[in-house]
Amino acid sequence: AQSVTQLGSHVSVSEGALVLLRCNYSSSVPPYLFWYVQYPNQGLQLLLKYTTGATLVKGINGFEAEFKKSETSFHLTKPSAHMSDAAEYFCALSKTSYDKVIFGPGTSLSVIP
Amino acid sequence: DSGVTQTPKHLITATGQRVTLRCSPRSGDLSVYWYQQSLDQGLQFLIQYYNGEERAKGNILERFSAQQFPDLHSELNLSSLELGDSALYFCASSVGPLGSPLHFGNGTRLTVT
């Protein structure tokens, strides 16, 4: 069965510091992987996605993620945190094109001025 | 704006009642997904439709049902409501194939009293 785990339900960083949000997955076949962000009182928005090809994926708002098959990981990073990055971040996967998308439990990111 | 419209935004009802949540997908998207988000359960996949047909089923209770109509809008019906059904219900849509990302509506907040 597929699953997504996110280490750390809450992460705090200082403004300007590196953001690292961890995601590990379990899948019987190479999955499609996604990171979504949810701001308060809003739906989820896509940050970036990995399907095939280059393992380093660049997304919006300066975020990027690296797919590491050997570690079954897809960690999200941003070199310098902004106050506007404070939100809930979800890692997600789907097995095939038409399969359901499974979300991790989410990581709440706080940015300290 | 994701292009996905969910109505109503808020719904307050009593236990034992039945409600219908509506979703209009983004123009051109054939897949519709329903998710339930609560503090204790996180983001739970309920059900997916693709071009009018049920494609995948998740942790959807028997008291809940959904359908996708020929014009591609979808409705989620919740019946015999319980206090524990209080949650944010999201609809998302996607084109469908090739690991396409989900586009989320802003959700319907259901409160069961």
PDB file of C-alpha atoms in Angstrom:
ATOM      1  CA  ALA A   1       0.000   0.000   0.000  1.00  0.00           C
ATOM      2  CA  GLN A   2       1.086   3.525  -0.625  1.00  0.00           C
ATOM      3  CA  SER A   3       1.797   5.895   2.211  1.00  0.00           C
ATOM      4  CA  VAL A   4       3.375   9.253   2.871  1.00  0.00           C
ATOM      5  CA  THR A   5       5.058  10.304   6.073  1.00  0.00           C
ATOM      6  CA  GLN A   6       6.207  13.763   7.019  1.00  0.00           C
ATOM      7  CA  LEU A   7       8.704  14.070   9.828  1.00  0.00           C
ATOM      8  CA  GLY A   8       7.755  16.880  12.143  1.00  0.00           C
ATOM      9  CA  SER A   9       4.189  18.080  12.442  1.00  0.00           C
ATOM     10  CA  HIS A  10       5.499  21.537  13.234  1.00  0.00           C
ATOM     11  CA  VAL A  11       8.683  23.272  12.093  1.00  0.00           C
ATOM     12  CA  SER A  12       9.864  26.720  13.137  1.00  0.00           C
ATOM     13  CA  VAL A  13      12.571  28.654  11.332  1.00  0.00           C
ATOM     14  CA  SER A  14      13.907  32.175  11.562  1.00  0.00           C
ATOM     15  CA  GLU A  15      13.274  34.586   8.729  1.00  0.00           C
ATOM     16  CA  GLY A  16      16.103  34.204   6.237  1.00  0.00           C
ATOM     17  CA  ALA A  17      17.035  30.704   7.405  1.00  0.00           C
ATOM     18  CA  LEU A  18      16.925  27.499   5.412  1.00  0.00           C
ATOM     19  CA  VAL A  19      13.604  25.716   5.224  1.00  0.00           C
ATOM     20  CA  LEU A  20      13.718  21.906   5.174  1.00  0.00           C
ATOM     21  CA  LEU A  21      10.490  19.913   5.284  1.00  0.00           C
ATOM     22  CA  ARG A  22      10.871  16.158   5.165  1.00  0.00           C
ATOM     23  CA  CYS A  23       8.779  13.682   3.223  1.00  0.00           C
ATOM     24  CA  ASN A  24       9.235   9.948   2.871  1.00  0.00           C
ATOM     25  CA  TYR A  25       7.028   7.664   0.862  1.00  0.00           C
ATOM     26  CA  SER A  26       6.213   4.045   0.400  1.00  0.00           C
ATOM     27  CA  SER A  27       5.050   2.800  -2.970  1.00  0.00           C
ATOM     28  CA  SER A  28       5.252  -0.452  -4.872  1.00  0.00           C
ATOM     29  CA  VAL A  29       5.891   1.380  -8.137  1.00  0.00           C
ATOM     30  CA  PRO A  30       7.628   4.666  -8.954  1.00  0.00           C
ATOM     31  CA  PRO A  31       5.134   7.267  -7.843  1.00  0.00           C
ATOM     32  CA  TYR A  32       4.225  10.727  -8.914  1.00  0.00           C
ATOM     33  CA  LEU A  33       5.138  13.057  -6.046  1.00  0.00           C
ATOM     34  CA  PHE A  34       3.805  16.477  -5.128  1.00  0.00           C
ATOM     35  CA  TRP A  35       4.151  19.220  -2.559  1.00  0.00           C
ATOM     36  CA  TYR A  36       1.147  21.376  -1.782  1.00  0.00           C
ATOM     37  CA  VAL A  37       0.799  24.423   0.468  1.00  0.00           C
ATOM     38  CA  GLN A  38      -2.294  25.472   2.395  1.00  0.00           C
ATOM     39  CA  TYR A  39      -2.662  29.003   3.701  1.00  0.00           C
ATOM     40  CA  PRO A  40      -5.240  29.682   6.424  1.00  0.00           C
ATOM     41  CA  ASN A  41      -8.838  29.424   5.275  1.00  0.00           C
ATOM     42  CA  GLN A  42      -7.834  28.386   1.783  1.00  0.00           C
ATOM     43  CA  GLY A  43      -7.607  25.248  -0.295  1.00  0.00           C
ATOM     44  CA  LEU A  44      -4.340  23.573  -1.175  1.00  0.00           C
ATOM     45  CA  GLN A  45      -2.114  24.959  -3.908  1.00  0.00           C
ATOM     46  CA  LEU A  46       0.479  23.036  -5.867  1.00  0.00           C
ATOM     47  CA  LEU A  47       4.083  24.020  -5.094  1.00  0.00           C
ATOM     48  CA  LEU A  48       5.831  21.498  -7.321  1.00  0.00           C
ATOM     49  CA  LYS A  49       5.583  18.014  -8.733  1.00  0.00           C
ATOM     50  CA  TYR A  50       7.857  15.163  -9.732  1.00  0.00           C
ATOM     51  CA  THR A  51       6.780  12.792 -12.471  1.00  0.00           C
ATOM     52  CA  THR A  52       9.831  11.538 -14.350  1.00  0.00           C
ATOM     53  CA  GLY A  53      13.192  12.888 -15.428  1.00  0.00           C
ATOM     54  CA  ALA A  54      15.258  15.342 -13.420  1.00  0.00           C
ATOM     55  CA  THR A  55      15.301  14.496  -9.744  1.00  0.00           C
ATOM     56  CA  LEU A  56      15.654  18.108  -8.599  1.00  0.00           C
ATOM     57  CA  VAL A  57      12.348  19.838  -9.092  1.00  0.00           C
ATOM     58  CA  LYS A  58      11.880  23.578  -8.874  1.00  0.00           C
ATOM     59  CA  GLY A  59       8.567  25.010  -7.827  1.00  0.00           C
ATOM     60  CA  ILE A  60       6.934  28.299  -7.132  1.00  0.00           C
ATOM     61  CA  ASN A  61       7.986  30.843  -4.508  1.00  0.00           C
ATOM     62  CA  GLY A  62      11.608  29.662  -4.481  1.00  0.00           C
ATOM     63  CA  PHE A  63      10.875  26.141  -3.255  1.00  0.00           C
ATOM     64  CA  GLU A  64      12.499  23.038  -4.638  1.00  0.00           C
ATOM     65  CA  ALA A  65      12.493  19.333  -3.846  1.00  0.00           C
ATOM     66  CA  GLU A  66      14.804  16.460  -4.607  1.00  0.00           C
ATOM     67  CA  PHE A  67      13.580  12.977  -5.414  1.00  0.00           C
ATOM     68  CA  LYS A  68      15.874  10.323  -3.946  1.00  0.00           C
ATOM     69  CA  LYS A  69      14.734   6.863  -4.909  1.00  0.00           C
ATOM     70  CA  SER A  70      17.323   5.099  -2.747  1.00  0.00           C
ATOM     71  CA  GLU A  71      16.050   6.931   0.321  1.00  0.00           C
ATOM     72  CA  THR A  72      12.377   7.002  -0.791  1.00  0.00           C
ATOM     73  CA  SER A  73      12.412  10.677   0.051  1.00  0.00           C
ATOM     74  CA  PHE A  74      11.148  13.889  -1.496  1.00  0.00           C
ATOM     75  CA  HIS A  75      12.239  16.656   0.892  1.00  0.00           C
ATOM     76  CA  LEU A  76      11.197  20.255   0.294  1.00  0.00           C
ATOM     77  CA  THR A  77      13.696  23.085   0.712  1.00  0.00           C
ATOM     78  CA  LYS A  78      13.934  26.829   0.373  1.00  0.00           C
ATOM     79  CA  PRO A  79      17.227  28.684   0.919  1.00  0.00           C
ATOM     80  CA  SER A  80      15.764  31.659   2.753  1.00  0.00           C
ATOM     81  CA  ALA A  81      12.454  31.706   4.609  1.00  0.00           C
ATOM     82  CA  HIS A  82      10.052  34.623   4.302  1.00  0.00           C
ATOM     83  CA  MET A  83       7.274  35.501   6.690  1.00  0.00           C
ATOM     84  CA  SER A  84       4.803  34.768   3.896  1.00  0.00           C
ATOM     85  CA  ASP A  85       5.952  31.126   3.837  1.00  0.00           C
ATOM     86  CA  ALA A  86       4.141  30.402   7.100  1.00  0.00           C
ATOM     87  CA  ALA A  87       1.548  27.796   6.147  1.00  0.00           C
ATOM     88  CA  GLU A  88       0.744  24.097   6.202  1.00  0.00           C
ATOM     89  CA  TYR A  89       2.712  21.968   3.754  1.00  0.00           C
ATOM     90  CA  PHE A  90       1.573  18.618   2.441  1.00  0.00           C
ATOM     91  CA  CYS A  91       3.540  15.980   0.594  1.00  0.00           C
ATOM     92  CA  ALA A  92       1.450  13.753  -1.664  1.00  0.00           C
ATOM     93  CA  LEU A  93       1.798  10.852  -4.059  1.00  0.00           C
ATOM     94  CA  SER A  94      -0.133   8.934  -6.645  1.00  0.00           C
ATOM     95  CA  LYS A  95       0.818   5.604  -8.123  1.00  0.00           C
ATOM     96  CA  THR A  96      -0.430   6.071 -11.641  1.00  0.00           C
ATOM     97  CA  SER A  97      -2.004   8.703 -13.795  1.00  0.00           C
ATOM     98  CA  TYR A  98      -5.519   7.922 -12.700  1.00  0.00           C
ATOM     99  CA  ASP A  99      -4.905   6.760  -9.175  1.00  0.00           C
ATOM    100  CA  LYS A 100      -6.065   8.511  -6.050  1.00  0.00           C
ATOM    101  CA  VAL A 101      -3.723  11.076  -4.564  1.00  0.00           C
ATOM    102  CA  ILE A 102      -2.632  10.271  -1.039  1.00  0.00           C
ATOM    103  CA  PHE A 103      -1.565  13.102   1.259  1.00  0.00           C
ATOM    104  CA  GLY A 104       0.813  13.055   4.167  1.00  0.00           C
ATOM    105  CA  PRO A 105      -0.265  14.407   7.557  1.00  0.00           C
ATOM    106  CA  GLY A 106       1.167  17.836   6.847  1.00  0.00           C
ATOM    107  CA  THR A 107       3.831  20.035   8.427  1.00  0.00           C
ATOM    108  CA  SER A 108       2.965  23.409   9.842  1.00  0.00           C
ATOM    109  CA  LEU A 109       5.735  25.907   9.123  1.00  0.00           C
ATOM    110  CA  SER A 110       6.196  28.931  11.357  1.00  0.00           C
ATOM    111  CA  VAL A 111       8.583  31.723  10.422  1.00  0.00           C
ATOM    112  CA  ILE A 112      10.005  33.737  13.295  1.00  0.00           C
ATOM    113  CA  PRO A 113      10.939  37.362  12.584  1.00  0.00           C
TER     114      PRO A 113
ATOM    115  CA  ASP B   1      -8.093  31.501  -8.040  1.00  0.00           C
ATOM    116  CA  SER B   2      -7.918  27.764  -8.753  1.00  0.00           C
ATOM    117  CA  GLY B   3     -11.020  27.739 -10.944  1.00  0.00           C
ATOM    118  CA  VAL B   4     -12.716  25.153  -8.711  1.00  0.00           C
ATOM    119  CA  THR B   5     -15.930  26.368  -7.113  1.00  0.00           C
ATOM    120  CA  GLN B   6     -17.436  24.845  -4.017  1.00  0.00           C
ATOM    121  CA  THR B   7     -20.776  25.737  -2.503  1.00  0.00           C
ATOM    122  CA  PRO B   8     -21.795  26.479   0.134  1.00  0.00           C
ATOM    123  CA  LYS B   9     -18.787  27.881   1.989  1.00  0.00           C
ATOM    124  CA  HIS B  10     -20.285  27.166   5.373  1.00  0.00           C
ATOM    125  CA  LEU B  11     -22.972  24.765   6.493  1.00  0.00           C
ATOM    126  CA  ILE B  12     -24.376  24.338   9.969  1.00  0.00           C
ATOM    127  CA  THR B  13     -26.813  21.533  10.574  1.00  0.00           C
ATOM    128  CA  ALA B  14     -28.035  19.177  13.252  1.00  0.00           C
ATOM    129  CA  THR B  15     -27.221  15.545  13.898  1.00  0.00           C
ATOM    130  CA  GLY B  16     -29.256  13.123  11.842  1.00  0.00           C
ATOM    131  CA  GLN B  17     -29.711  15.541   8.981  1.00  0.00           C
ATOM    132  CA  ARG B  18     -28.636  15.233   5.341  1.00  0.00           C
ATOM    133  CA  VAL B  19     -26.653  17.781   3.344  1.00  0.00           C
ATOM    134  CA  THR B  20     -25.356  18.122  -0.200  1.00  0.00           C
ATOM    135  CA  LEU B  21     -22.063  19.749  -1.067  1.00  0.00           C
ATOM    136  CA  ARG B  22     -21.498  20.905  -4.604  1.00  0.00           C
ATOM    137  CA  CYS B  23     -18.368  21.254  -6.689  1.00  0.00           C
ATOM    138  CA  SER B  24     -17.759  22.714 -10.127  1.00  0.00           C
ATOM    139  CA  PRO B  25     -14.375  21.651 -11.465  1.00  0.00           C
ATOM    140  CA  ARG B  26     -11.923  23.791 -13.347  1.00  0.00           C
ATOM    141  CA  SER B  27     -12.815  24.208 -17.006  1.00  0.00           C
ATOM    142  CA  GLY B  28     -11.427  21.258 -18.969  1.00  0.00           C
ATOM    143  CA  ASP B  29     -10.748  19.052 -15.944  1.00  0.00           C
ATOM    144  CA  LEU B  30     -12.372  15.628 -16.110  1.00  0.00           C
ATOM    145  CA  SER B  31     -11.432  14.261 -12.672  1.00  0.00           C
ATOM    146  CA  VAL B  32     -13.050  15.322  -9.433  1.00  0.00           C
ATOM    147  CA  TYR B  33     -11.785  14.318  -6.013  1.00  0.00           C
ATOM    148  CA  TRP B  34     -13.383  14.761  -2.599  1.00  0.00           C
ATOM    149  CA  TYR B  35     -11.330  15.088   0.575  1.00  0.00           C
ATOM    150  CA  GLN B  36     -12.240  15.515   4.223  1.00  0.00           C
ATOM    151  CA  GLN B  37      -9.924  17.566   6.411  1.00  0.00           C
ATOM    152  CA  SER B  38     -10.165  17.468  10.175  1.00  0.00           C
ATOM    153  CA  LEU B  39      -7.709  18.234  12.956  1.00  0.00           C
ATOM    154  CA  ASP B  40      -7.439  14.661  14.163  1.00  0.00           C
ATOM    155  CA  GLN B  41      -7.575  12.822  10.816  1.00  0.00           C
ATOM    156  CA  GLY B  42      -5.733  15.203   8.533  1.00  0.00           C
ATOM    157  CA  LEU B  43      -6.587  15.226   4.835  1.00  0.00           C
ATOM    158  CA  GLN B  44      -8.473  12.044   4.019  1.00  0.00           C
ATOM    159  CA  PHE B  45      -9.281  10.962   0.483  1.00  0.00           C
ATOM    160  CA  LEU B  46     -12.939  10.098   0.073  1.00  0.00           C
ATOM    161  CA  ILE B  47     -13.680   9.385  -3.557  1.00  0.00           C
ATOM    162  CA  GLN B  48     -12.633  10.193  -7.139  1.00  0.00           C
ATOM    163  CA  TYR B  49     -14.647  10.453 -10.336  1.00  0.00           C
ATOM    164  CA  TYR B  50     -13.324  10.627 -13.857  1.00  0.00           C
ATOM    165  CA  ASN B  51     -15.647  11.777 -16.622  1.00  0.00           C
ATOM    166  CA  GLY B  52     -18.727  10.642 -14.757  1.00  0.00           C
ATOM    167  CA  GLU B  53     -17.450   7.306 -13.517  1.00  0.00           C
ATOM    168  CA  GLU B  54     -16.212   6.379 -10.082  1.00  0.00           C
ATOM    169  CA  ARG B  55     -12.474   5.783 -10.349  1.00  0.00           C
ATOM    170  CA  ALA B  56     -11.196   5.304  -6.817  1.00  0.00           C
ATOM    171  CA  LYS B  57     -12.637   5.056  -3.358  1.00  0.00           C
ATOM    172  CA  GLY B  58     -10.994   5.900  -0.087  1.00  0.00           C
ATOM    173  CA  ASN B  59     -12.207   6.094   3.471  1.00  0.00           C
ATOM    174  CA  ILE B  60     -15.732   7.097   2.580  1.00  0.00           C
ATOM    175  CA  LEU B  61     -18.455   6.107   4.994  1.00  0.00           C
ATOM    176  CA  GLU B  62     -21.550   4.271   3.788  1.00  0.00           C
ATOM    177  CA  ARG B  63     -23.592   7.274   4.941  1.00  0.00           C
ATOM    178  CA  PHE B  64     -21.755   9.349   2.341  1.00  0.00           C
ATOM    179  CA  SER B  65     -22.244   9.161  -1.396  1.00  0.00           C
ATOM    180  CA  ALA B  66     -21.153  11.155  -4.397  1.00  0.00           C
ATOM    181  CA  GLN B  67     -21.719  11.453  -8.082  1.00  0.00           C
ATOM    182  CA  GLN B  68     -20.383  13.328 -11.074  1.00  0.00           C
ATOM    183  CA  PHE B  69     -22.919  14.622 -13.562  1.00  0.00           C
ATOM    184  CA  PRO B  70     -22.653  14.854 -17.366  1.00  0.00           C
ATOM    185  CA  ASP B  71     -21.640  18.513 -17.098  1.00  0.00           C
ATOM    186  CA  LEU B  72     -18.806  17.281 -14.827  1.00  0.00           C
ATOM    187  CA  HIS B  73     -19.926  19.014 -11.677  1.00  0.00           C
ATOM    188  CA  SER B  74     -20.022  16.782  -8.633  1.00  0.00           C
ATOM    189  CA  GLU B  75     -22.070  16.493  -5.481  1.00  0.00           C
ATOM    190  CA  LEU B  76     -21.168  14.902  -2.171  1.00  0.00           C
ATOM    191  CA  ASN B  77     -24.143  13.762  -0.120  1.00  0.00           C
ATOM    192  CA  LEU B  78     -23.732  13.292   3.611  1.00  0.00           C
ATOM    193  CA  SER B  79     -26.590  11.704   5.507  1.00  0.00           C
ATOM    194  CA  SER B  80     -27.432  10.723   9.095  1.00  0.00           C
ATOM    195  CA  LEU B  81     -24.891  13.285  10.153  1.00  0.00           C
ATOM    196  CA  GLU B  82     -22.933  12.828  13.353  1.00  0.00           C
ATOM    197  CA  LEU B  83     -20.914  15.300  15.395  1.00  0.00           C
ATOM    198  CA  GLY B  84     -17.745  13.656  14.113  1.00  0.00           C
ATOM    199  CA  ASP B  85     -18.607  14.562  10.551  1.00  0.00           C
ATOM    200  CA  SER B  86     -17.814  18.193  11.297  1.00  0.00           C
ATOM    201  CA  ALA B  87     -14.879  19.009   9.067  1.00  0.00           C
ATOM    202  CA  LEU B  88     -13.693  20.921   6.054  1.00  0.00           C
ATOM    203  CA  TYR B  89     -14.656  19.160   2.828  1.00  0.00           C
ATOM    204  CA  PHE B  90     -12.533  19.900  -0.197  1.00  0.00           C
ATOM    205  CA  CYS B  91     -13.189  19.243  -3.809  1.00  0.00           C
ATOM    206  CA  ALA B  92     -10.284  19.113  -6.224  1.00  0.00           C
ATOM    207  CA  SER B  93     -10.116  18.630  -9.960  1.00  0.00           C
ATOM    208  CA  SER B  94      -7.485  17.613 -12.440  1.00  0.00           C
ATOM    209  CA  VAL B  95      -7.165  16.921 -16.123  1.00  0.00           C
ATOM    210  CA  GLY B  96      -6.659  13.277 -15.186  1.00  0.00           C
ATOM    211  CA  PRO B  97      -3.703  11.602 -16.800  1.00  0.00           C
ATOM    212  CA  LEU B  98       0.092  11.765 -16.459  1.00  0.00           C
ATOM    213  CA  GLY B  99       0.338  12.685 -12.801  1.00  0.00           C
ATOM    214  CA  SER B 100      -1.504  15.915 -13.313  1.00  0.00           C
ATOM    215  CA  PRO B 101      -1.767  18.075 -10.216  1.00  0.00           C
ATOM    216  CA  LEU B 102      -4.920  18.712  -8.276  1.00  0.00           C
ATOM    217  CA  HIS B 103      -6.582  22.101  -8.197  1.00  0.00           C
ATOM    218  CA  PHE B 104      -8.451  22.637  -4.951  1.00  0.00           C
ATOM    219  CA  GLY B 105     -11.528  24.624  -4.142  1.00  0.00           C
ATOM    220  CA  ASN B 106     -11.672  26.668  -0.950  1.00  0.00           C
ATOM    221  CA  GLY B 107     -13.735  24.016   0.780  1.00  0.00           C
ATOM    222  CA  THR B 108     -17.047  23.735   2.558  1.00  0.00           C
ATOM    223  CA  ARG B 109     -16.883  23.955   6.318  1.00  0.00           C
ATOM    224  CA  LEU B 110     -19.497  21.651   7.793  1.00  0.00           C
ATOM    225  CA  THR B 111     -20.513  22.027  11.411  1.00  0.00           C
ATOM    226  CA  VAL B 112     -22.829  19.422  12.891  1.00  0.00           C
ATOM    227  CA  THR B 113     -24.440  20.443  16.170  1.00  0.00           C
TER     228      THR B 113
END
